[in-house]
CSV table of C-alpha atoms in Angstrom, one decimal:
chain,number,residue,atom,x,y,z
A,1,MET,CA,21.2,-20.0,-5.1
A,2,LYS,CA,18.8,-19.7,-7.9
A,3,LYS,CA,15.7,-20.6,-5.9
A,4,LEU,CA,16.6,-19.5,-2.4
A,5,PHE,CA,15.1,-16.1,-1.7
A,6,VAL,CA,13.6,-16.7,1.7
A,7,THR,CA,13.3,-13.5,3.8
A,8,ILE,CA,10.8,-11.3,5.5
A,9,PHE,CA,11.5,-7.9,7.0
A,10,ILE,CA,9.2,-6.2,9.3
A,11,PHE,CA,9.6,-2.8,10.8
A,12,PHE,CA,8.2,-1.9,14.3
A,13,ALA,CA,7.3,1.1,16.1
A,14,PHE,CA,7.7,-1.0,19.3
A,15,THR,CA,8.5,0.3,22.8
A,16,THR,CA,11.0,-1.5,25.0
A,17,THR,CA,13.7,-0.5,27.4
A,18,ALA,CA,16.4,-1.9,25.2
A,19,PHE,CA,15.7,0.1,22.0
A,20,ALA,CA,14.8,3.6,21.1
A,21,GLU,CA,11.0,4.1,21.2
A,22,ASP,CA,10.9,5.6,17.7
A,23,ALA,CA,13.2,3.0,16.1
A,24,VAL,CA,12.1,1.3,13.0
A,25,ARG,CA,11.9,-2.3,13.9
A,26,ILE,CA,12.3,-5.1,11.4
A,27,ALA,CA,11.2,-8.7,11.9
A,28,ILE,CA,13.1,-11.0,9.5
A,29,ILE,CA,11.3,-14.2,8.6
A,30,ASP,CA,14.2,-16.2,7.3
A,31,THR,CA,16.9,-18.4,8.7
A,32,GLY,CA,17.7,-16.5,11.9
A,33,ILE,CA,20.3,-13.9,12.6
A,34,SER,CA,23.9,-14.5,13.8
A,35,SER,CA,24.7,-12.4,16.9
A,36,VAL,CA,28.3,-12.9,16.0
A,37,SER,CA,28.0,-10.9,12.8
A,38,ILE,CA,25.2,-8.5,13.7
A,39,SER,CA,25.4,-6.3,16.8
A,40,GLU,CA,23.2,-7.7,19.6
A,41,ASP,CA,21.9,-4.2,20.3
A,42,ARG,CA,20.2,-4.4,16.8
A,43,ILE,CA,18.5,-7.7,17.5
A,44,ALA,CA,15.2,-8.0,19.4
A,45,GLU,CA,13.6,-11.2,20.7
A,46,GLY,CA,12.0,-13.3,18.0
A,47,LYS,CA,10.8,-16.8,17.6
A,48,ASN,CA,11.9,-20.0,15.9
A,49,TYR,CA,8.8,-21.3,14.1
A,50,ILE,CA,10.4,-24.6,12.9
A,51,VAL,CA,12.1,-25.9,16.1
A,52,GLU,CA,10.0,-25.8,19.2
A,53,ASN,CA,11.8,-23.6,21.8
A,54,GLY,CA,14.7,-23.4,19.3
A,55,SER,CA,17.2,-20.6,19.0
A,56,THR,CA,16.9,-17.7,16.6
A,57,GLU,CA,20.6,-17.9,15.8
A,58,ASP,CA,21.2,-18.4,12.1
A,59,THR,CA,21.9,-22.0,11.0
A,60,VAL,CA,22.1,-21.3,7.2
A,61,GLY,CA,23.5,-17.8,6.7
A,62,HIS,CA,20.9,-16.3,4.5
A,63,GLY,CA,19.1,-14.3,7.2
A,64,THR,CA,22.4,-12.9,8.5
A,65,SER,CA,23.4,-11.7,5.1
A,66,ILE,CA,20.0,-10.0,4.7
A,67,ALA,CA,20.4,-8.4,8.2
A,68,SER,CA,23.9,-7.1,7.3
A,69,ILE,CA,22.5,-5.2,4.4
A,70,ILE,CA,19.9,-3.5,6.5
A,71,VAL,CA,21.7,-2.6,9.7
A,72,GLY,CA,25.3,-3.4,8.8
A,73,SER,CA,27.9,-5.8,10.4
A,74,PRO,CA,30.7,-4.2,12.4
A,75,LYS,CA,32.7,-7.5,12.3
A,76,ALA,CA,32.5,-7.6,8.5
A,77,TYR,CA,33.1,-3.8,8.3
A,78,LEU,CA,29.8,-3.3,6.5
A,79,ALA,CA,27.7,-0.2,6.8
A,80,GLY,CA,23.9,-0.7,6.8
A,81,ILE,CA,21.2,1.2,5.0
A,82,CYS,CA,19.3,1.9,8.2
A,83,GLU,CA,21.7,1.3,11.0
A,84,ASP,CA,19.4,2.4,13.8
A,85,ALA,CA,16.7,-0.2,12.8
A,86,VAL,CA,16.0,-3.1,15.1
A,87,LEU,CA,15.7,-6.6,13.8
A,88,VAL,CA,13.3,-9.3,15.0
A,89,PRO,CA,14.3,-12.8,13.8
A,90,MET,CA,11.4,-15.1,12.9
A,91,VAL,CA,12.9,-18.4,11.9
A,92,TYR,CA,11.2,-20.0,8.9
A,93,TYR,CA,14.1,-22.1,7.5
A,94,VAL,CA,16.7,-24.2,9.5
A,95,ARG,CA,19.5,-26.6,9.0
A,96,GLU,CA,20.0,-29.4,11.5
A,97,ASP,CA,22.4,-32.3,11.1
A,98,ASN,CA,22.8,-31.4,7.4
A,99,ALA,CA,19.1,-31.6,6.9
A,100,VAL,CA,17.1,-28.6,5.8
A,101,THR,CA,13.6,-27.9,7.1
A,102,LYS,CA,11.5,-25.0,5.7
A,103,GLY,CA,8.0,-23.9,6.6
A,104,ASP,CA,5.0,-24.2,4.2
A,105,VAL,CA,2.8,-21.6,2.9
A,106,ALA,CA,0.3,-21.9,5.7
A,107,LEU,CA,3.0,-21.3,8.2
A,108,LEU,CA,4.3,-18.3,6.2
A,109,ALA,CA,0.8,-16.8,6.2
A,110,GLN,CA,0.5,-17.2,9.9
A,111,MET,CA,3.9,-15.6,10.5
A,112,ILE,CA,2.8,-12.6,8.4
A,113,ARG,CA,-0.2,-12.2,10.7
A,114,ASP,CA,2.0,-12.7,13.8
A,115,ALA,CA,4.4,-10.1,12.5
A,116,LYS,CA,1.7,-7.5,12.9
A,117,ASP,CA,-0.4,-8.9,15.8
A,118,ILE,CA,2.4,-10.1,18.0
A,119,TYR,CA,5.4,-8.0,17.0
A,120,ASP,CA,3.5,-4.9,15.9
A,121,CYS,CA,5.5,-4.6,12.6
A,122,ASP,CA,5.3,-1.8,10.1
A,123,ILE,CA,7.1,-3.6,7.2
A,124,ILE,CA,7.3,-7.2,6.2
A,125,ASN,CA,9.9,-8.2,3.6
A,126,ILE,CA,9.5,-11.7,2.2
A,127,SER,CA,12.3,-13.1,0.1
A,128,SER,CA,10.6,-16.4,-0.6
A,129,GLY,CA,7.6,-17.3,-2.8
A,130,VAL,CA,5.5,-19.9,-4.5
A,131,LYS,CA,4.4,-20.0,-8.1
A,132,THR,CA,0.8,-20.6,-7.3
A,133,TYR,CA,-1.7,-18.1,-6.0
A,134,THR,CA,-2.6,-19.1,-2.5
A,135,PRO,CA,-5.8,-17.6,-0.8
A,136,ALA,CA,-4.3,-18.0,2.7
A,137,LEU,CA,-1.2,-16.0,1.7
A,138,PHE,CA,-3.3,-13.4,-0.1
A,139,ASP,CA,-5.6,-13.0,2.9
A,140,ALA,CA,-2.6,-12.5,5.2
A,141,ILE,CA,-1.2,-9.8,3.0
A,142,GLU,CA,-4.5,-8.1,2.9
A,143,TYR,CA,-4.9,-8.4,6.6
A,144,VAL,CA,-1.7,-6.7,7.5
A,145,GLY,CA,-2.1,-4.2,4.7
A,146,GLU,CA,-5.4,-3.0,6.2
A,147,LYS,CA,-3.5,-2.3,9.4
A,148,GLY,CA,-0.9,-0.2,7.6
A,149,THR,CA,1.9,-2.8,7.3
A,150,LEU,CA,3.9,-3.0,4.1
A,151,VAL,CA,5.1,-6.3,2.8
A,152,VAL,CA,8.3,-6.2,0.8
A,153,SER,CA,9.3,-9.3,-1.4
A,154,SER,CA,11.9,-10.4,-3.9
A,155,ALA,CA,11.1,-10.9,-7.6
A,156,GLY,CA,12.9,-14.2,-8.0
A,157,ASN,CA,16.1,-15.4,-9.6
A,158,ASP,CA,15.0,-17.5,-12.6
A,159,GLY,CA,15.8,-14.8,-15.2
A,160,ASP,CA,12.4,-15.2,-16.9
A,161,ASP,CA,8.8,-14.1,-16.4
A,162,THR,CA,8.0,-16.5,-13.5
A,163,ALA,CA,5.9,-14.7,-11.0
A,164,TYR,CA,6.3,-15.7,-7.3
A,165,TYR,CA,3.8,-14.9,-4.6
A,166,PRO,CA,3.5,-12.9,-2.5
A,167,GLY,CA,5.7,-10.7,-4.6
A,168,ALA,CA,3.2,-10.7,-7.5
A,169,PHE,CA,0.4,-9.5,-5.2
A,170,GLU,CA,-0.6,-5.9,-5.9
A,171,ASN,CA,-0.3,-4.8,-2.3
A,172,VAL,CA,3.3,-6.0,-2.0
A,173,LEU,CA,6.4,-3.9,-2.8
A,174,CYS,CA,8.2,-6.3,-5.1
A,175,ILE,CA,11.9,-5.7,-5.6
A,176,GLY,CA,13.9,-6.8,-8.6
A,177,GLY,CA,17.7,-6.8,-8.9
A,178,LEU,CA,20.1,-4.3,-10.6
A,179,ASN,CA,23.2,-5.5,-12.4
A,180,GLU,CA,26.7,-4.9,-10.9
A,181,GLU,CA,27.0,-1.5,-12.7
A,182,LYS,CA,23.5,-0.5,-11.4
A,183,ASN,CA,22.5,0.8,-14.8
A,184,ALA,CA,20.2,-2.1,-15.9
A,185,VAL,CA,18.2,-5.0,-14.6
A,186,TRP,CA,20.4,-8.0,-13.5
A,187,GLU,CA,20.1,-10.8,-16.1
A,188,ASP,CA,18.7,-13.4,-13.5
A,189,SER,CA,16.1,-11.1,-12.0
A,190,ASN,CA,12.6,-12.2,-12.9
A,191,ALA,CA,10.4,-9.8,-14.9
A,192,HIS,CA,6.7,-9.7,-14.4
A,193,SER,CA,3.9,-7.2,-13.7
A,194,GLY,CA,4.4,-7.5,-10.0
A,195,VAL,CA,7.9,-6.0,-10.0
A,196,ASP,CA,7.9,-2.4,-8.6
A,197,ILE,CA,11.5,-1.2,-8.3
A,198,LEU,CA,15.0,-2.3,-8.8
A,199,THR,CA,17.8,-2.2,-6.2
A,200,PRO,CA,21.3,-3.9,-6.2
A,201,GLY,CA,21.1,-7.6,-6.9
A,202,GLU,CA,24.4,-8.6,-8.5
A,203,LYS,CA,27.6,-8.9,-6.5
A,204,VAL,CA,26.3,-7.4,-3.3
A,205,HIS,CA,28.6,-7.3,-0.2
A,206,VAL,CA,27.1,-9.1,2.8
A,207,SER,CA,28.3,-10.7,6.0
A,208,SER,CA,28.5,-14.4,6.8
A,209,MET,CA,27.3,-15.9,10.1
A,210,LYS,CA,30.9,-15.7,11.4
A,211,GLY,CA,31.2,-12.0,10.3
A,212,ASN,CA,33.3,-12.5,7.1
A,213,ARG,CA,32.5,-10.3,4.2
A,214,MET,CA,31.1,-12.2,1.1
A,215,VAL,CA,29.9,-11.2,-2.4
A,216,VAL,CA,26.6,-12.7,-3.4
A,217,SER,CA,23.9,-12.2,-6.0
A,218,GLY,CA,20.2,-12.6,-5.8
A,219,THR,CA,16.9,-10.7,-5.5
A,220,SER,CA,16.8,-11.7,-1.8
A,221,TYR,CA,19.5,-9.1,-1.3
A,222,SER,CA,17.6,-6.6,-3.5
A,223,ALA,CA,14.6,-7.0,-1.2
A,224,ALA,CA,16.8,-6.2,1.8
A,225,TRP,CA,17.9,-3.0,0.0
A,226,GLY,CA,14.3,-2.2,-0.6
A,227,SER,CA,13.4,-2.8,3.1
A,228,GLY,CA,16.3,-0.8,4.3
A,229,ALA,CA,15.4,2.1,2.0
A,230,VAL,CA,11.8,2.1,3.4
A,231,ALA,CA,13.1,2.0,6.9
A,232,LYS,CA,15.6,4.8,6.3
A,233,LEU,CA,12.9,7.0,4.8
A,234,MET,CA,10.6,6.3,7.8
A,235,SER,CA,13.5,7.0,10.2
A,236,GLU,CA,14.2,10.4,8.6
A,237,TYR,CA,10.6,11.3,8.2
A,238,PRO,CA,8.7,9.9,11.1
A,239,TYR,CA,5.3,11.0,9.8
A,240,LEU,CA,5.6,8.4,7.1
A,241,THR,CA,3.9,5.1,7.3
A,242,ALA,CA,5.6,2.1,5.7
A,243,VAL,CA,3.0,2.0,3.0
A,244,ARG,CA,3.5,5.6,2.1
A,245,ALA,CA,7.3,5.3,2.1
A,246,GLY,CA,7.0,2.4,-0.3
A,247,GLN,CA,4.7,4.4,-2.6
A,248,ILE,CA,7.3,7.2,-2.6
A,249,LEU,CA,10.0,4.8,-3.6
A,250,CYS,CA,7.9,3.8,-6.6
A,251,ALA,CA,7.0,7.3,-7.6
A,252,THR,CA,10.6,8.5,-7.4
A,253,ALA,CA,12.4,5.6,-9.1
A,254,ASP,CA,14.5,6.4,-12.2
A,255,ASP,CA,13.1,5.0,-15.4
A,256,LEU,CA,15.6,2.5,-17.0
A,257,GLY,CA,13.4,1.1,-19.8
A,258,GLU,CA,10.4,2.6,-21.5
A,259,VAL,CA,8.9,5.6,-19.9
A,260,GLY,CA,6.7,4.7,-17.0
A,261,PHE,CA,6.1,1.2,-15.6
A,262,ASP,CA,7.2,-1.9,-17.5
A,263,ASN,CA,7.5,-5.5,-16.4
A,264,GLN,CA,11.3,-5.6,-16.8
A,265,ASN,CA,12.1,-2.7,-14.6
A,266,GLY,CA,9.0,-1.9,-12.7
A,267,TYR,CA,9.0,1.9,-12.0
A,268,GLY,CA,12.8,1.9,-12.3
A,269,ARG,CA,15.9,2.1,-10.1
A,270,LEU,CA,15.7,3.2,-6.5
A,271,ASN,CA,16.5,7.0,-6.1
A,272,MET,CA,16.8,7.9,-2.4
A,273,LYS,CA,17.7,11.6,-3.2
A,274,THR,CA,14.4,12.2,-5.0
A,275,ALA,CA,12.5,10.1,-2.4
A,276,ARG,CA,13.8,12.4,0.3
A,277,GLU,CA,12.6,15.4,-1.7
A,278,TYR,CA,9.1,13.9,-2.0
A,279,ALA,CA,9.0,13.0,1.7
A,280,ALA,CA,10.1,16.5,2.7
A,281,THR,CA,7.2,18.1,1.0
A,282,GLY,CA,4.6,15.4,1.7
A,283,GLN,CA,4.4,14.3,-2.0
A,284,ILE,CA,3.3,10.7,-2.6
A,285,PHE,CA,2.5,10.5,-6.3
A,286,ARG,CA,4.3,11.7,-9.4
A,287,ASP,CA,1.2,13.5,-10.7
A,288,VAL,CA,0.1,15.2,-7.5
A,289,LYS,CA,2.5,18.0,-6.7
A,290,SER,CA,2.6,20.3,-3.6
A,291,GLU,CA,1.6,23.3,-5.7
A,292,ASP,CA,-1.6,21.7,-7.0
A,293,TRP,CA,-4.8,23.0,-5.5
A,294,PHE,CA,-5.9,19.4,-4.7
A,295,PHE,CA,-2.6,18.3,-3.1
A,296,GLY,CA,-3.9,18.4,0.5
A,297,ASN,CA,-7.3,16.9,-0.5
A,298,VAL,CA,-5.7,13.9,-2.3
A,299,ASN,CA,-3.2,13.3,0.6
A,300,PHE,CA,-6.1,13.4,3.1
A,301,CYS,CA,-8.2,10.8,1.2
A,302,VAL,CA,-5.2,8.5,0.6
A,303,ASP,CA,-4.1,8.7,4.2
A,304,LYS,CA,-7.6,7.9,5.3
A,305,HIS,CA,-7.7,5.1,2.8
A,306,LEU,CA,-10.8,6.4,1.2
A,307,ILE,CA,-9.4,6.5,-2.4
A,308,ASP,CA,-6.3,4.7,-3.6
A,309,GLY,CA,-3.9,5.8,-6.4
A,310,THR,CA,-4.5,4.3,-9.9
A,311,SER,CA,-1.0,2.8,-9.4
A,312,LYS,CA,1.7,3.0,-6.8
A,313,ALA,CA,3.2,6.0,-8.5
A,314,GLU,CA,0.2,7.8,-9.9
A,315,PHE,CA,-3.2,9.1,-8.6
A,316,SER,CA,-4.5,10.3,-12.0
A,317,PRO,CA,-6.2,13.4,-10.5
A,318,GLN,CA,-7.8,14.5,-13.8
A,319,ASP,CA,-9.3,11.1,-14.6
A,320,LYS,CA,-13.1,11.0,-14.2
A,321,LEU,CA,-14.5,9.3,-11.1
A,322,THR,CA,-16.5,6.1,-11.5
A,323,ARG,CA,-19.6,5.3,-9.5
A,324,ALA,CA,-18.0,2.3,-7.9
A,325,VAL,CA,-15.0,4.3,-6.5
A,326,LEU,CA,-17.3,6.8,-4.7
A,327,VAL,CA,-19.3,4.0,-3.1
A,328,GLU,CA,-16.1,2.2,-2.1
A,329,ALA,CA,-14.9,5.4,-0.5
A,330,LEU,CA,-18.0,5.7,1.7
A,331,TYR,CA,-17.9,2.0,2.5
A,332,ARG,CA,-14.3,2.4,3.7
A,333,LEU,CA,-15.3,5.5,5.7
A,334,GLU,CA,-18.0,3.3,7.4
A,335,GLY,CA,-15.3,0.7,8.3
A,336,LYS,CA,-16.2,-1.9,5.7
A,337,PRO,CA,-19.1,-3.6,7.6
A,338,LEU,CA,-20.4,-7.0,6.6
A,339,ALA,CA,-22.7,-6.8,3.6
A,340,ASP,CA,-25.4,-9.1,2.3
A,341,ALA,CA,-24.0,-10.3,-1.0
A,342,ALA,CA,-27.5,-11.3,-2.2
A,343,VAL,CA,-28.5,-7.6,-2.2
A,344,SER,CA,-26.8,-6.2,-5.3
A,345,PHE,CA,-27.2,-5.6,-9.0
A,346,GLU,CA,-27.0,-7.9,-12.0
A,347,ASP,CA,-24.0,-6.0,-13.4
A,348,VAL,CA,-21.9,-6.2,-10.2
A,349,ALA,CA,-19.9,-9.4,-10.2
A,350,ALA,CA,-19.7,-11.1,-6.8
A,351,ASP,CA,-15.9,-11.4,-7.1
A,352,SER,CA,-15.3,-7.7,-8.1
A,353,GLY,CA,-13.3,-5.5,-5.7
A,354,PHE,CA,-16.3,-3.3,-5.0
A,355,ALA,CA,-19.0,-5.9,-4.7
A,356,ASP,CA,-19.3,-5.7,-0.9
A,357,ALA,CA,-19.4,-1.9,-1.0
A,358,ILE,CA,-22.2,-1.8,-3.5
A,359,SER,CA,-24.2,-4.5,-1.7
A,360,TRP,CA,-23.8,-2.5,1.6
A,361,ALA,CA,-24.8,0.7,0.0
A,362,LYS,CA,-27.9,-0.8,-1.7
A,363,GLN,CA,-29.2,-2.6,1.4
A,364,ASN,CA,-28.9,0.7,3.4
A,365,GLY,CA,-30.6,2.8,0.8
A,366,ILE,CA,-27.5,4.8,-0.1
A,367,VAL,CA,-27.7,3.8,-3.8
A,368,ASN,CA,-30.6,2.9,-6.0
A,369,GLY,CA,-28.8,2.1,-9.3
A,370,VAL,CA,-29.4,3.5,-12.7
A,371,ASN,CA,-32.4,1.2,-12.9
A,372,GLU,CA,-33.9,-1.6,-10.9
A,373,THR,CA,-31.3,-4.2,-12.0
A,374,GLU,CA,-28.1,-2.3,-12.9
A,375,PHE,CA,-25.7,-0.1,-11.0
A,376,ALA,CA,-23.3,0.7,-13.9
A,377,PRO,CA,-20.2,0.6,-11.6
A,378,ASN,CA,-17.7,1.7,-14.2
A,379,ASP,CA,-19.7,4.6,-15.5
A,380,ASN,CA,-18.3,8.1,-14.8
A,381,ILE,CA,-20.4,9.7,-12.1
A,382,THR,CA,-22.1,13.0,-12.4
A,383,ARG,CA,-22.1,15.9,-9.9
A,384,GLU,CA,-25.8,15.4,-9.0
A,385,GLN,CA,-25.3,11.6,-8.6
A,386,ILE,CA,-22.5,12.4,-6.1
A,387,ALA,CA,-24.7,14.8,-4.2
A,388,ALA,CA,-27.5,12.2,-4.1
A,389,ILE,CA,-25.3,9.3,-2.8
A,390,VAL,CA,-23.4,11.5,-0.3
A,391,TYR,CA,-26.8,13.0,0.9
A,392,ARG,CA,-28.3,9.5,1.5
A,393,TYR,CA,-25.2,8.4,3.3
A,394,ALA,CA,-25.5,11.5,5.6
A,395,VAL,CA,-29.1,10.6,6.3
A,396,PHE,CA,-28.1,7.0,7.0
A,397,LYS,CA,-25.5,8.3,9.5
A,398,GLY,CA,-28.1,10.6,11.2
A,399,TYR,CA,-26.2,13.8,10.3
A,400,ALA,CA,-27.9,17.2,10.4
A,401,VAL,CA,-29.0,17.3,6.8
A,402,ALA,CA,-32.2,19.3,7.6
A,403,ASP,CA,-30.0,22.3,8.2
A,404,TYR,CA,-29.1,22.4,4.5
A,405,GLU,CA,-31.7,20.6,2.4
A,406,HIS,CA,-33.8,23.7,1.7
A,407,THR,CA,-30.8,25.8,0.5
A,408,ASP,CA,-31.8,28.2,-2.3
A,409,ILE,CA,-30.0,27.2,-5.5
A,410,SER,CA,-32.2,29.2,-7.8
A,411,PHE,CA,-29.5,31.9,-8.4
A,412,TYR,CA,-27.6,29.3,-10.5
A,413,ASP,CA,-28.6,29.8,-14.2
A,414,ASP,CA,-28.9,26.0,-14.6
A,415,ALA,CA,-30.6,25.2,-11.4
A,416,ASN,CA,-33.6,23.7,-13.4
A,417,ASP,CA,-31.2,21.2,-15.0
A,418,VAL,CA,-31.0,19.3,-11.6
A,419,SER,CA,-32.9,16.1,-11.8
A,420,ASP,CA,-35.9,15.8,-9.5
A,421,TYR,CA,-34.5,12.9,-7.6
A,422,ALA,CA,-31.3,14.9,-6.8
A,423,ARG,CA,-32.7,18.3,-6.1
A,424,ILE,CA,-32.8,18.1,-2.3
A,425,ALA,CA,-29.4,16.4,-2.3
A,426,VAL,CA,-27.9,19.1,-4.4
A,427,GLN,CA,-29.4,21.7,-2.1
A,428,TYR,CA,-27.8,19.9,0.8
A,429,ALA,CA,-24.5,19.6,-0.9
A,430,VAL,CA,-24.4,23.3,-1.9
A,431,GLY,CA,-25.7,24.5,1.5
A,432,SER,CA,-23.2,22.4,3.5
A,433,ASN,CA,-20.3,23.6,1.2
A,434,LEU,CA,-19.6,20.1,0.1
A,435,MET,CA,-20.0,21.0,-3.6
A,436,LYS,CA,-19.6,24.4,-5.2
A,437,GLY,CA,-20.8,25.6,-8.5
A,438,LYS,CA,-18.4,25.2,-11.4
A,439,THR,CA,-18.7,28.9,-11.8
A,440,GLU,CA,-20.5,31.5,-9.8
A,441,GLN,CA,-23.6,31.2,-12.1
A,442,THR,CA,-23.6,27.5,-13.0
A,443,LEU,CA,-23.8,24.1,-11.3
A,444,HIS,CA,-23.5,21.8,-14.3
A,445,PRO,CA,-25.2,19.0,-12.4
A,446,LYS,CA,-24.9,16.4,-15.1
A,447,ASP,CA,-21.2,17.0,-15.7
A,448,ASN,CA,-18.7,14.3,-14.6
A,449,ILE,CA,-16.3,15.0,-11.8
A,450,SER,CA,-12.6,14.3,-11.5
A,451,ARG,CA,-10.8,12.2,-8.9
A,452,ALA,CA,-9.1,15.5,-7.7
A,453,GLU,CA,-12.5,17.1,-7.2
A,454,ILE,CA,-14.0,14.2,-5.3
A,455,SER,CA,-11.1,14.2,-3.0
A,456,ALA,CA,-12.0,17.8,-2.0
A,457,VAL,CA,-15.7,16.8,-1.6
A,458,LEU,CA,-14.8,13.8,0.6
A,459,GLU,CA,-12.4,15.8,2.8
A,460,ARG,CA,-15.0,18.5,3.4
A,461,PHE,CA,-17.6,15.9,4.2
A,462,VAL,CA,-15.4,14.0,6.7
A,463,VAL,CA,-14.1,17.2,8.4
A,464,GLU,CA,-17.6,18.7,8.6
A,465,ASN,CA,-19.0,15.6,10.3
A,466,ASN,CA,-16.2,14.8,12.8
């Protein structure tokens, strides 16, 4: 089954009379689930998307095998990774009269959206893919991601660097396979920049549709392990969203190749022990520890989706902040309203990730650019530039800036170093306690600021004005 890796897992926080209110619920977009193999009290109502009014009973076996990894199969004497999860079968692939019918990419994209909008899913695991970037699929992934749903996908079984979508999308948790000994990548697991972590992929024990134990290989089953691990972490630590749980799995994986991320191994082998340790303390990133002064600030901004990590495992707190990242943070805080793309700067590409944010900020007088035609989005931002942009945003929002814009900053030895355009803004920032001097005597207005420091500024700003 070199090419068959066709599965989606979605985890719900769904309330019914049949299942525990806080159960992690999983919709499986696959071939259905056999109620002979999988306990019926683990299967919620789903839908057959291929056969109108058709059953969600498995006709191929793949979906049942996936389900048995996640919740177990009593008949096959298999324990599951997260046995209290609830599965929702969403049938994408069927066999009738020895003929196989599989949905297309457009249907898959719609099912991803339905998984959130209709079934209120937290996690979507997709063990199928296409080799070509598809905008509809990307948009569906982005859509559910904005709502906090994690998509989990398999890397593929070609044994080369072929990238399958949606696994290759950045916002997807892409799972590669470990070998039988679990000490290296499985030889048939695809290796590319989208792979995040490795879980068992070679000679994995699963259940058949009739409840017989089988041994199979493939990254479809690795994806099931990844989905089960996310569900287990969420079940044990209910404060976690699926996205945060997925990040923790990346941050705590054991390196198997070169130190850090590599295409062959991603971040490394799944390590649930360390993942639990992170979850217990609220740690998300490898480089932001609970004892760091900025720990709470970073978690606040990440949870509010104001600033993302520089990868799924690192935040890079000491890296300098760029101008574009600050504007993007305020744009997200505003709810990402529609922006006039024609209102922008010559050095801001229309297809860049921050184009809408900068257009919005410019048309609302929040940014002016470094000159009339350039914004310098990738330049490191200065302390006084931050004060100016945040101040203008506060004015735009109608906040009580007048209470602070005449704050006396003359006691700072370098107060005269503040640029004229930023003076009132710096006074506002100091007076409202958004920004403090670098020392008791100095402001250093033209110094750059770190990502850790801006996290503190943004948290103060949000808390002060809410």
